[in-house]
Coordinates of C-alpha atoms in Angstrom, one line a residue:
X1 CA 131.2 -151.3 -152.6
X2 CA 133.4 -150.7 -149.0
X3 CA 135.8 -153.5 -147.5
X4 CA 133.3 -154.4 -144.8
X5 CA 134.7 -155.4 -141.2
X6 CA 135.3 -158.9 -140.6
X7 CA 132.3 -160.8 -139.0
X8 CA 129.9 -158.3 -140.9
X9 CA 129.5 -160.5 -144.4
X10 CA 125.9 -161.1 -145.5
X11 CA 125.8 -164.3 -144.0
X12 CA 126.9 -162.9 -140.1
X13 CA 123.7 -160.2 -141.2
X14 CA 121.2 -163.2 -142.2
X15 CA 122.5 -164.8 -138.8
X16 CA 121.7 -162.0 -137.1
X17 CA 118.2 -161.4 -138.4
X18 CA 117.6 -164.9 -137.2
X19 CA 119.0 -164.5 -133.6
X20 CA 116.1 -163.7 -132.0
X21 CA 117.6 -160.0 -130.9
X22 CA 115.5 -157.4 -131.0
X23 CA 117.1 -154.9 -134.1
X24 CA 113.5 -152.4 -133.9
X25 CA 113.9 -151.1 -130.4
X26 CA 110.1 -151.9 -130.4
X27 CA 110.1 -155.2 -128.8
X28 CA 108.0 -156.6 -131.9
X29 CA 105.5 -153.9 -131.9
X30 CA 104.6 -152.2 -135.1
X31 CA 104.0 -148.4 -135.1
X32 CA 102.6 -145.7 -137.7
X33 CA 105.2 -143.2 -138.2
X34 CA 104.3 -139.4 -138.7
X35 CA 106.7 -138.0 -141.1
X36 CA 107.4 -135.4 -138.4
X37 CA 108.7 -138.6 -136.2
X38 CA 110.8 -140.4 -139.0
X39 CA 112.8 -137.2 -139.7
X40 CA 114.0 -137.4 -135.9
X41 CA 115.9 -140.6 -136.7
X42 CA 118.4 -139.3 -138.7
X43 CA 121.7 -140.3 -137.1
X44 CA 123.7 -143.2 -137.4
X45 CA 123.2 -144.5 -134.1
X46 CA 119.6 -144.1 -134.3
X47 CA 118.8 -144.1 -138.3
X48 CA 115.0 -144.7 -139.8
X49 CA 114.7 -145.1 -143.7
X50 CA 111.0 -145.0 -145.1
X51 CA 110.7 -147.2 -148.2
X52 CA 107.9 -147.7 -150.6
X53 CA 105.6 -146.7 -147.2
X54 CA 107.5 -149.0 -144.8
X55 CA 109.9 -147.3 -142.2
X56 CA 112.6 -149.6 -141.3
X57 CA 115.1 -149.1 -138.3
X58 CA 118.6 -149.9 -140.5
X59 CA 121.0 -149.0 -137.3
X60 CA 122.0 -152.3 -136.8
X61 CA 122.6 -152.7 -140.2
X62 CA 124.8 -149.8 -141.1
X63 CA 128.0 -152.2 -140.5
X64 CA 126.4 -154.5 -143.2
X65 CA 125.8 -152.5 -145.6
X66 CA 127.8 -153.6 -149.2
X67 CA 127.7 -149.5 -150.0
X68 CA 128.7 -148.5 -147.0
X69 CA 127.5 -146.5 -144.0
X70 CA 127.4 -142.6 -146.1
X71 CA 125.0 -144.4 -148.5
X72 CA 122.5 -145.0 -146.2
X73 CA 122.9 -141.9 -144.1
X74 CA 121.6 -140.4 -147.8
X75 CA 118.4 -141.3 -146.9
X76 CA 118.4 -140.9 -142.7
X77 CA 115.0 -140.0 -141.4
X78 CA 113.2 -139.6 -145.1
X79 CA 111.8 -141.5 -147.8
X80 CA 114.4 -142.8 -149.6
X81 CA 112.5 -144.8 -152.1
X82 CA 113.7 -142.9 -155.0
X83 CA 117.0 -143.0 -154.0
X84 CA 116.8 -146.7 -153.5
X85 CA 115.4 -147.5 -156.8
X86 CA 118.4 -145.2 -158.3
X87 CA 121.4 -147.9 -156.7
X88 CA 119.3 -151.0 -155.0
X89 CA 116.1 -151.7 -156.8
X90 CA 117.0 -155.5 -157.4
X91 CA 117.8 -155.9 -153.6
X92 CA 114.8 -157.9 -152.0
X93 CA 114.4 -155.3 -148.9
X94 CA 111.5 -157.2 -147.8
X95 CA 113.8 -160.1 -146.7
X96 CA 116.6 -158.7 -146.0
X97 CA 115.1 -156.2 -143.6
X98 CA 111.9 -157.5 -142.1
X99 CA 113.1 -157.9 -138.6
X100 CA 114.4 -153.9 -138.9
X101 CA 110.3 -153.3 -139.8
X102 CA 109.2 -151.0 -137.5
X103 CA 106.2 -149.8 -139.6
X104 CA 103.8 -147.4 -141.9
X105 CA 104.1 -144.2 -142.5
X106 CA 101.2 -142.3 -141.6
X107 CA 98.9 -142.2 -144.6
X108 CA 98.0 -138.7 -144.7
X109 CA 93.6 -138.5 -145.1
X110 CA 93.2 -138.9 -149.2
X111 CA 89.8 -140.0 -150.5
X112 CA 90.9 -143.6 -152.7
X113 CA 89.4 -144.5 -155.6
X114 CA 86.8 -147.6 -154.8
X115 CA 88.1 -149.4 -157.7
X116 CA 91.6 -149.4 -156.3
X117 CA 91.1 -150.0 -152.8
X118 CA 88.2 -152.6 -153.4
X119 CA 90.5 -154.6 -155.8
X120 CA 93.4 -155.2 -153.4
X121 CA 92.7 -158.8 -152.1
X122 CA 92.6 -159.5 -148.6
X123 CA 95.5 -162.0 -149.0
X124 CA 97.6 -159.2 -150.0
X125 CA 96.3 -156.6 -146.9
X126 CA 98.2 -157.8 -144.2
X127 CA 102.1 -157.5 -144.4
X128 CA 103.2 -158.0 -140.4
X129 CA 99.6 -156.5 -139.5
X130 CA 100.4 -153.8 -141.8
X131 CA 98.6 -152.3 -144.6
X132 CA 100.7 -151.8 -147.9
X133 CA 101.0 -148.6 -150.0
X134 CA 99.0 -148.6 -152.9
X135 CA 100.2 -146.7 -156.4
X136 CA 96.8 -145.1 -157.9
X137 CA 97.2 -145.4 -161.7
X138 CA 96.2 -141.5 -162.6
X139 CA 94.1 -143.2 -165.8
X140 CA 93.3 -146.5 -167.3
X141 CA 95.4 -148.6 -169.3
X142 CA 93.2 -147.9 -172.4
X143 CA 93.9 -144.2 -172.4
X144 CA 97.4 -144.0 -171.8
X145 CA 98.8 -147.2 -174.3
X146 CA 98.5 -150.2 -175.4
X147 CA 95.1 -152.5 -175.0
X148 CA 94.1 -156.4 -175.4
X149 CA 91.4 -158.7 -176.5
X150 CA 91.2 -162.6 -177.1
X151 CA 89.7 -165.0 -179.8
X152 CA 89.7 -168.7 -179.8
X153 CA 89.0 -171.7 -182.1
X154 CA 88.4 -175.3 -181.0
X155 CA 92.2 -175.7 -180.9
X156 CA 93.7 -172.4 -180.2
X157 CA 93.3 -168.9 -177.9
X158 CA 94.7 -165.8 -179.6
X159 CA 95.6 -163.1 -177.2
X160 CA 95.8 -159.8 -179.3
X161 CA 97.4 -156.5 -178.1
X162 CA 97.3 -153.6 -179.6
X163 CA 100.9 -152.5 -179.0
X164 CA 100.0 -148.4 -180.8
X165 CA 103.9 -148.9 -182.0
X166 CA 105.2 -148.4 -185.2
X167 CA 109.0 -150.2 -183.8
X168 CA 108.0 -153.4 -182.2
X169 CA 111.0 -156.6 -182.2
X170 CA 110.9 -159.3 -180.3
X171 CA 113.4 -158.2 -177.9
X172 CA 110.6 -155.9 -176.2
X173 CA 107.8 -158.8 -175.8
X174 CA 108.5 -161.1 -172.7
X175 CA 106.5 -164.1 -172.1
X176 CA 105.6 -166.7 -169.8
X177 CA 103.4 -169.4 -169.4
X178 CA 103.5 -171.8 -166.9
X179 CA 101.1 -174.0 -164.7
X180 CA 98.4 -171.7 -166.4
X181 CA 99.4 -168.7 -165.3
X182 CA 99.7 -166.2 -169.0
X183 CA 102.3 -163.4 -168.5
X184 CA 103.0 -161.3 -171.6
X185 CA 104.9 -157.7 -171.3
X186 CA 105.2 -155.3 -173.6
X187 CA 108.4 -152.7 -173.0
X188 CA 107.5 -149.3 -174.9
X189 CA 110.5 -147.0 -174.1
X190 CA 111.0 -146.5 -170.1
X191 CA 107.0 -148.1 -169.7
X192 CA 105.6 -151.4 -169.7
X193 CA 102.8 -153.0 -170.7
X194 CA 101.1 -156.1 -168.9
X195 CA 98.6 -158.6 -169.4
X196 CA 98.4 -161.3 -166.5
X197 CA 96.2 -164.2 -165.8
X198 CA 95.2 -167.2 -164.4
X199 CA 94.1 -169.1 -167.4
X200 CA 90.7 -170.5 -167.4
X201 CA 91.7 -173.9 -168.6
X202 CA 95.4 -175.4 -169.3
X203 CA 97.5 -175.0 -172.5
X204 CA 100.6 -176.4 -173.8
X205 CA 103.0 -174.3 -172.3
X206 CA 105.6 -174.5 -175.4
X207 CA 104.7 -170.8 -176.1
X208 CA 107.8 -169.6 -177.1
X209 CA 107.8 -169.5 -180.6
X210 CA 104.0 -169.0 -180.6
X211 CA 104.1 -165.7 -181.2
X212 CA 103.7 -163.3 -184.0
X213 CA 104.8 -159.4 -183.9
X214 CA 103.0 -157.6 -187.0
X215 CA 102.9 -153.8 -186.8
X216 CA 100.7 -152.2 -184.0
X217 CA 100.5 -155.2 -182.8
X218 CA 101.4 -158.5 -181.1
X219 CA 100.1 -162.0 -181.1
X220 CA 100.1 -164.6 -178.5
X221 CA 98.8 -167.6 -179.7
X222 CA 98.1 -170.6 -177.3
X223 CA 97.4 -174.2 -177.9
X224 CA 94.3 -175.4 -175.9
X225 CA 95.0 -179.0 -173.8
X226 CA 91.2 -179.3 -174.4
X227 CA 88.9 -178.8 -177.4
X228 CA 86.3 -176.9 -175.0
X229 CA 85.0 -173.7 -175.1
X230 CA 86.4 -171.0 -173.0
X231 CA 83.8 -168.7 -170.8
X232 CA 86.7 -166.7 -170.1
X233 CA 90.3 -165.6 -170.6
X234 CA 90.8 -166.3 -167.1
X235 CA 91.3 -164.4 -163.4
X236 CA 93.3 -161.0 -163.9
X237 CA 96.4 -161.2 -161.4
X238 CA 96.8 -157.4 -159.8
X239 CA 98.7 -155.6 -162.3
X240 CA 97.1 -157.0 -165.4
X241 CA 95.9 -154.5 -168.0
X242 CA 98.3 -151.7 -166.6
X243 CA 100.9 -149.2 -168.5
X244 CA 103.4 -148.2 -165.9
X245 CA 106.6 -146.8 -165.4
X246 CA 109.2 -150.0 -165.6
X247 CA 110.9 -148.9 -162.3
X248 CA 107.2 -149.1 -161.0
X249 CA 106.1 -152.4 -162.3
X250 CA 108.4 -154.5 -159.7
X251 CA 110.8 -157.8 -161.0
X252 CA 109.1 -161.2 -162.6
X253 CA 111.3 -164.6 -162.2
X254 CA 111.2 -167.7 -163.4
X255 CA 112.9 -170.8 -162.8
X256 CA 116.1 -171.3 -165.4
X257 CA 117.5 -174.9 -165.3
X258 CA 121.4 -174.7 -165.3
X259 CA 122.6 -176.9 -168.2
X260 CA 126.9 -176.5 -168.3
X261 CA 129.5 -174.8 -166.5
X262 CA 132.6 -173.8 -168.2
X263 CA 135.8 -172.6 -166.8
X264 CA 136.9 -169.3 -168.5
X265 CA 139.6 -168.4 -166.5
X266 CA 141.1 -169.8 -162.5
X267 CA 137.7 -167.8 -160.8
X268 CA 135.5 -167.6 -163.5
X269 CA 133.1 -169.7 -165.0
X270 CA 130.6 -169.7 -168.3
X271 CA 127.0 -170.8 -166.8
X272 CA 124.6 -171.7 -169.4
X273 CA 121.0 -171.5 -168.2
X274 CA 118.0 -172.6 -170.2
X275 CA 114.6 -171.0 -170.3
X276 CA 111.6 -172.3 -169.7
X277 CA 109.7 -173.9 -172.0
X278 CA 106.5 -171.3 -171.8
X279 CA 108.8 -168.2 -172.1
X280 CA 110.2 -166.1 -174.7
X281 CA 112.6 -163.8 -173.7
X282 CA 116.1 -161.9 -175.2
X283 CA 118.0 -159.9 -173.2
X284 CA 119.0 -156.5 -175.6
X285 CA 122.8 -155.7 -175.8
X286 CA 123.4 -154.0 -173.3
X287 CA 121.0 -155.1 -170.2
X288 CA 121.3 -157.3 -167.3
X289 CA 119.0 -160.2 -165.3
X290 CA 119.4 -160.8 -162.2
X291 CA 119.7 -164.1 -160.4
X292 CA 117.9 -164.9 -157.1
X293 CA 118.8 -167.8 -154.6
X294 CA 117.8 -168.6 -151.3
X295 CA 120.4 -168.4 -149.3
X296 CA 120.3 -169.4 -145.6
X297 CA 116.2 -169.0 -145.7
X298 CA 116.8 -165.9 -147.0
X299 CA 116.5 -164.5 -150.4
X300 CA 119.8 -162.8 -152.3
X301 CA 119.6 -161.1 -155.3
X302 CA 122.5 -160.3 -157.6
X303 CA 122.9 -158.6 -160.9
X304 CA 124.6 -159.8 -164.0
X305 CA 124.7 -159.1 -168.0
X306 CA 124.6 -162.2 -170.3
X307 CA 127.2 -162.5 -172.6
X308 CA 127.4 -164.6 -176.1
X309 CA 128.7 -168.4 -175.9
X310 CA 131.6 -167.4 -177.5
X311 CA 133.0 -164.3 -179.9
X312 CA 131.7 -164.8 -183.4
X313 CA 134.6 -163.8 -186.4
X314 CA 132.5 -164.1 -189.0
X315 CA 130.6 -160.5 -189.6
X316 CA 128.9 -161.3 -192.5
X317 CA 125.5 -161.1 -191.1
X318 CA 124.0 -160.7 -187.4
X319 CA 124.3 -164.4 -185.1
X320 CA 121.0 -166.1 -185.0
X321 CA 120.7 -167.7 -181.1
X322 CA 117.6 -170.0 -180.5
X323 CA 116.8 -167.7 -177.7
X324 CA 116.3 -170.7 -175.5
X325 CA 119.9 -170.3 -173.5
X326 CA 121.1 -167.6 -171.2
X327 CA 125.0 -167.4 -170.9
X328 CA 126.1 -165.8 -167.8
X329 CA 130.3 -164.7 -167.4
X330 CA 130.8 -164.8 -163.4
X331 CA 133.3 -164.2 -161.4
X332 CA 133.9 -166.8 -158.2
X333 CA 134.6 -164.8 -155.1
X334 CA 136.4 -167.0 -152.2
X335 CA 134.3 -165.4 -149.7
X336 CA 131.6 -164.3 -151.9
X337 CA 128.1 -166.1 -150.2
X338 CA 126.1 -165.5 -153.4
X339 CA 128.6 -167.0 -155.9
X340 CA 130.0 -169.1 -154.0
X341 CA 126.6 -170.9 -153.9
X342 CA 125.8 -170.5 -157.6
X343 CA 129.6 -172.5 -158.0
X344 CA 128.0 -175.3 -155.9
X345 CA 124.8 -175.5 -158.1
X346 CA 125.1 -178.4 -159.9
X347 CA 123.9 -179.6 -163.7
X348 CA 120.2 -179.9 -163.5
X349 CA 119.7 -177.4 -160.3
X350 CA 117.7 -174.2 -160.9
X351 CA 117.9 -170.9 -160.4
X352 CA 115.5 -167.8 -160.2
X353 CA 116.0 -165.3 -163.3
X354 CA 114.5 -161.8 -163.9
X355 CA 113.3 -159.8 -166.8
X356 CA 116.0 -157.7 -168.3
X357 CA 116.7 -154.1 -166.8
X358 CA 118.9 -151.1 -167.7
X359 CA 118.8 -148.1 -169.7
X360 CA 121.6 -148.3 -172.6
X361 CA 119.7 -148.0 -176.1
X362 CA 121.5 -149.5 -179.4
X363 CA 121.2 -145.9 -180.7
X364 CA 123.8 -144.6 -178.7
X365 CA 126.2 -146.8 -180.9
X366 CA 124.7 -146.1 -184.3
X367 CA 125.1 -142.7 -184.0
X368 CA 129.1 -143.1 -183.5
X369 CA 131.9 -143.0 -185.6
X370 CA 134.2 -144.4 -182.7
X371 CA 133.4 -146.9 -179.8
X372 CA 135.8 -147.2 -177.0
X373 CA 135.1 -149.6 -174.6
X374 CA 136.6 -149.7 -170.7
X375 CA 136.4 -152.4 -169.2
X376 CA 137.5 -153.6 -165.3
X377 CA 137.8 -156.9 -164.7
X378 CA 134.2 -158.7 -165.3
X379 CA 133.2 -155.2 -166.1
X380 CA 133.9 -157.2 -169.5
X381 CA 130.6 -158.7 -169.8
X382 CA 128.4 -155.5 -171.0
X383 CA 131.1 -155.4 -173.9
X384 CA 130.5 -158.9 -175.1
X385 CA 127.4 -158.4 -177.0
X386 CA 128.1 -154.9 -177.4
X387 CA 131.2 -155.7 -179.1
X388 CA 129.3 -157.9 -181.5
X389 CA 125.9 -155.3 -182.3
X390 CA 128.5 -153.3 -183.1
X391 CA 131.2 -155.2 -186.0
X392 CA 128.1 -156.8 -187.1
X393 CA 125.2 -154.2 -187.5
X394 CA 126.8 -150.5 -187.5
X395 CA 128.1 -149.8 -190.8
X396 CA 129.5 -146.0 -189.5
X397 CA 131.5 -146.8 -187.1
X398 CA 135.0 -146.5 -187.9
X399 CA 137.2 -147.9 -185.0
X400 CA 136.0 -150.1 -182.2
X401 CA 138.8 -150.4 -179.1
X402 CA 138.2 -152.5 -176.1
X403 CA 140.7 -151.4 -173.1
X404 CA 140.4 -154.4 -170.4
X405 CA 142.3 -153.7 -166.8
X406 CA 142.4 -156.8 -165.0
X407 CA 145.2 -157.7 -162.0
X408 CA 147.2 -160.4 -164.4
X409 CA 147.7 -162.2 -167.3
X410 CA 145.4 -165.2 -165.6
X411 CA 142.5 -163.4 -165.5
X412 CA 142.3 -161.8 -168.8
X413 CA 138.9 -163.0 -169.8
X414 CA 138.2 -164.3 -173.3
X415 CA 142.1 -163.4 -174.3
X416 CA 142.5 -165.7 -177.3
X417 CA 139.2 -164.8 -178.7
X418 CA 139.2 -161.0 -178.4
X419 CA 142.9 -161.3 -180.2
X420 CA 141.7 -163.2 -183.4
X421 CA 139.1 -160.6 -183.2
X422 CA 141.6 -158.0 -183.4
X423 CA 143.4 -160.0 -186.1
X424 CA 139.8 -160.6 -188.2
X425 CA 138.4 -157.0 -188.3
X426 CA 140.6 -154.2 -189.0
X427 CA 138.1 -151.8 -187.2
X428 CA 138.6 -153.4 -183.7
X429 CA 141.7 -153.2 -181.2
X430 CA 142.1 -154.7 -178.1
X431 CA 144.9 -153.3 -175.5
X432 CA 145.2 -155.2 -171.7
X433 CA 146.4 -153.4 -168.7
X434 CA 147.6 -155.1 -165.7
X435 CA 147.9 -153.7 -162.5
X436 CA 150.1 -157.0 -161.0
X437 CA 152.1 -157.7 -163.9
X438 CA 155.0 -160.4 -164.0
X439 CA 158.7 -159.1 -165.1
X440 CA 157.7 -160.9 -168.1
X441 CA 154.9 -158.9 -169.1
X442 CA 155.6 -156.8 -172.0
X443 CA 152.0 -154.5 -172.1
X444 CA 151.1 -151.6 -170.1
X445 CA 150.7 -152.0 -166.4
X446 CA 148.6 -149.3 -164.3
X447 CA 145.5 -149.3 -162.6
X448 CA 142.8 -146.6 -164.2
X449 CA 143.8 -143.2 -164.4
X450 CA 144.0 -139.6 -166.5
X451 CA 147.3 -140.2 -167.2
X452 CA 146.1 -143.8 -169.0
X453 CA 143.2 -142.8 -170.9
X454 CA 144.8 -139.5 -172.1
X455 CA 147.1 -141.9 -174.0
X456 CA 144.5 -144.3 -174.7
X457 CA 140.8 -142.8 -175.5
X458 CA 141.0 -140.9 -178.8
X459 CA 139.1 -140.0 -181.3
X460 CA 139.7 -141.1 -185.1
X461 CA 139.6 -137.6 -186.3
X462 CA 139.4 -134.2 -184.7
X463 CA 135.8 -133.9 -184.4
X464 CA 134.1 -137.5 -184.8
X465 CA 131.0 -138.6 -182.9
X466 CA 132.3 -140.9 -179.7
X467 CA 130.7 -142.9 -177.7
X468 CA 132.6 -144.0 -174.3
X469 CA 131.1 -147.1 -172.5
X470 CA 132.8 -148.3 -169.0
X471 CA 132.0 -151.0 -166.6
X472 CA 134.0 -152.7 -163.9
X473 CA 134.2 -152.5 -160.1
X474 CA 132.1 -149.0 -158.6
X475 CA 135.3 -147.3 -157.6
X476 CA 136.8 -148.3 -161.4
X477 CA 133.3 -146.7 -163.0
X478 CA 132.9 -143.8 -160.8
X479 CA 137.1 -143.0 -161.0
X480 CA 136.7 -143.6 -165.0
X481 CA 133.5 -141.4 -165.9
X482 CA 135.5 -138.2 -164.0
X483 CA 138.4 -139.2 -165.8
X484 CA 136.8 -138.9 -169.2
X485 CA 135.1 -135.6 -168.0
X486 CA 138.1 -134.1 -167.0
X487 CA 139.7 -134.5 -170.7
X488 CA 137.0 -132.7 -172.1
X489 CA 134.2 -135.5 -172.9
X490 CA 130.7 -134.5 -172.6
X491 CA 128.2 -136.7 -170.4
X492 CA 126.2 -137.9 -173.7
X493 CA 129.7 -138.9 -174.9
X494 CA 130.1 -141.6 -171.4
X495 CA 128.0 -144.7 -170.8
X496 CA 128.6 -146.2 -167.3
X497 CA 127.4 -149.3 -166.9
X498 CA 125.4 -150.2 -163.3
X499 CA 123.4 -152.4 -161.8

């Protein structure tokens, strides 16, 4: 992130959108753009960026922008899709830039499969008069993965898939049943599997333990309302039956009731959020959610990794959570619109939370003899469960070091904790840098740099397996990982955590 100018917070950009002005240069008409045409916008005072189909005028919005004006320039006069879904794929575009629409691209004459373009309903044709991209699936579900069938009794439906997987845990099945609409994904390395309907008939929606993962495959077991016969599983919803890419399959929320609010530190606080009762979900070490509120008529999206109530001592076997509670460590900005809101929300209120996303795998850490672990600020959170997977579960590791920068002693998160820690397993050290340090602080003091983590990172023995994890503020991560490159560690040796 940049400092932005004063008057150009999200909220002065929301007001904007809302003013009335025109931000197209269209007047409110909608235009198909020739690629030939978008590639002459490519300036910042006149800047096009095409995404998923849509070209959108962002000029006005290059002052706005969190990442700055370069970041968008990245993508002046050309399809920037892929380079959004690298850094923004959680931001709701949509909203935030529908008054910048100024339309389609061009589609370029391609014969469409009937099944495709006959399945799109008309409810979903018109976007602003516009007609949406479509993504042709190259095969059908059945050939490329996974597949389904249901059963039922008088009492119960059974949804079976056959999952083709060897590996399966409960961390990679996601489910969701509410107001009769069955959601059940299947994660299978960097793909997903779906099944989504509108259930013929209601069930209990206490589905969250109703569930039973044998190998190959994964059962979904429902309780009827009614002792009737089902015709039917019910209406497929557009994407049901599909194996696609994750980054292609688009984020599912549901509504999370916010049950406490702890203070951790002076600006942060410990949100505990409770599932639904229709949906099963864990979040693997590692990954984050992301919250959505509307804001000003608007809707904001923010990303976060959930943490564990508190830091267990007791290694003697993995912690057993009911999976029915997410526990989210965030930071309160002053002038931050998104958690400044979340702050207000009060017991009881809900909030909008998304399937997990991110790429670390556990198998990064049980291939290492040494874990260190850098950590800026609320950077922290990644580390939390990481910190636990890896006392409790990875026998070969042989030193675990958590470095934690933060500004001062005040706002040193989980402090007490990670020192008993320290204290309780032999393996693990903790070290805290401050950057605005009292006199009376006796630690190191510093803000990132070679210098530091030449002092700091090191291996147990000459030539042991490392693994490097960092998280914190973009500048911190981005500073960090050339660090660590520049003393000689490999890029399979750094994990930066991003959202």
């Amino acid at each position: 992130q940049v400092p932005l100018k004063p008057g150009r917070s999200l909220m002065d950009w929301i007001r904007l959108t809302k003013s009335g002005k025109d931000l197209t240069g269209l007047k409110g008409r909608l235009i198909e753009v020739t690629e030939d045409e978008l590639s002459k916008h490519n300036k910042k005072e006149d800047c096009w960026i095409c995404i998923r189909g849509f070209v959108y005028n962002v000029t006005p919005y290059m002052e706005y922008h969190p990442g700055g004006e370069d970041e968008l320039m990245k993508a002046a006069g050309t399809d920037g899709t892929d380079l959004f879904d690298q850094v923004h794929r959680w931001v709701n575009y949509e909203s935030m830039l529908k008054e910048c629409l100024v339309g389609r691209m061009a589609v370029k004459p391609i014969a469409a499969p009937k099944e495709i373009s006959s399945a799109v309903s008309e409810d979903k044709k018109q976007l602003n008069g516009v007609l949406p991209e479509k993504k042709v699936l190259a095969s059908s579900a059945k050939d490329l993965g996974p597949s389904y069938d249901w059963f039922q009794t008088d009492s119960l439906v059974t949804i079976v898939i056959y999952t083709k997987q060897k590996d399966m845990n409960a961390e990679l099945v996601i489910v969701d049943c509410q107001d009769k609409r069955l959601r059940g994904e299947i994660i299978i390395d960097d793909h997903s599997y779906l099944v989504e309907v509108d259930l013929d008939h209601a069930v209990s929606e206490d589905v969250a333990g109703n569930f039973c993962l044998l190998q190959h495959l994964l059962e979904i077991i429902l309780s009827k309302k009614d002792n009737i016969h089902w015709k039917m599983l019910g209406q497929p919803r557009e994407g049901h039956n599909t194996f696609v890419k994750r980054t292609d399959r688009g984020l599912f929320y549901r509504k999370c009731k916010l049950v406490s609010k702890t203070e951790v530190t002076h600006d942060t606080r410990l949100f505990c959020l409770m599932l639904p009762k229709g949906t099963h979900l864990h979040v693997p070490t590692g990954q984050h959610v992301y919250l959505k509120q509307i804001i000003a008529g608007t809707e904001v999206v923010k990303p976060y990794t959930p943490v564990l109530p508190f830091l267990p001592l007791d290694f003697q076997e993995p912690p057993r959570h009911n999976g029915v509670h997410i526990y989210l460590m965030i930071k309160i900005y002053s002038r931050g619109l998104f958690t400044q809101a979340l702050d207000h929300l009060q017991i009881g209120d809900y909030i909008f939370v998304s399937n997990p996303e991110g790429n670390f795998k556990k198998s990064q850490v049980q291939t290492s003899e040494d874990l260190i672990l850098l950590a800026g600020g609320t950077g922290f959170t990644p580390m939390v469960k990481l910190l636990n997977f890896a006392l409790t579960e990875v026998s070969c590791l042989r030193t675990v070091k958590l470095i934690s920068f933060n500004k001062t002693e005040d706002d040193i998160l989980w402090r007490n904790q990670l020192e008993q820690l320290a204290l309780k397993d032999e393996r693990f050290e903790v070290q805290f840098i401050l950057s605005q340090p009292t006199k009376d602080w006796v630690g190191k003091q510093g803000k990132i740099s070679s210098s530091l983590l030449s002092e700091l990172v090191k291996r147990s023995r000459k030539d042991s397996k490392v693994l490097i994890c960092i998280c914190g503020p973009s500048p911190f991560t981005e500073q960090g990982v050339q660090y660590l490159k520049d003393l000689g560690y490999s890029q399979e040796e750094i994990h930066a955590f991003t959202a």
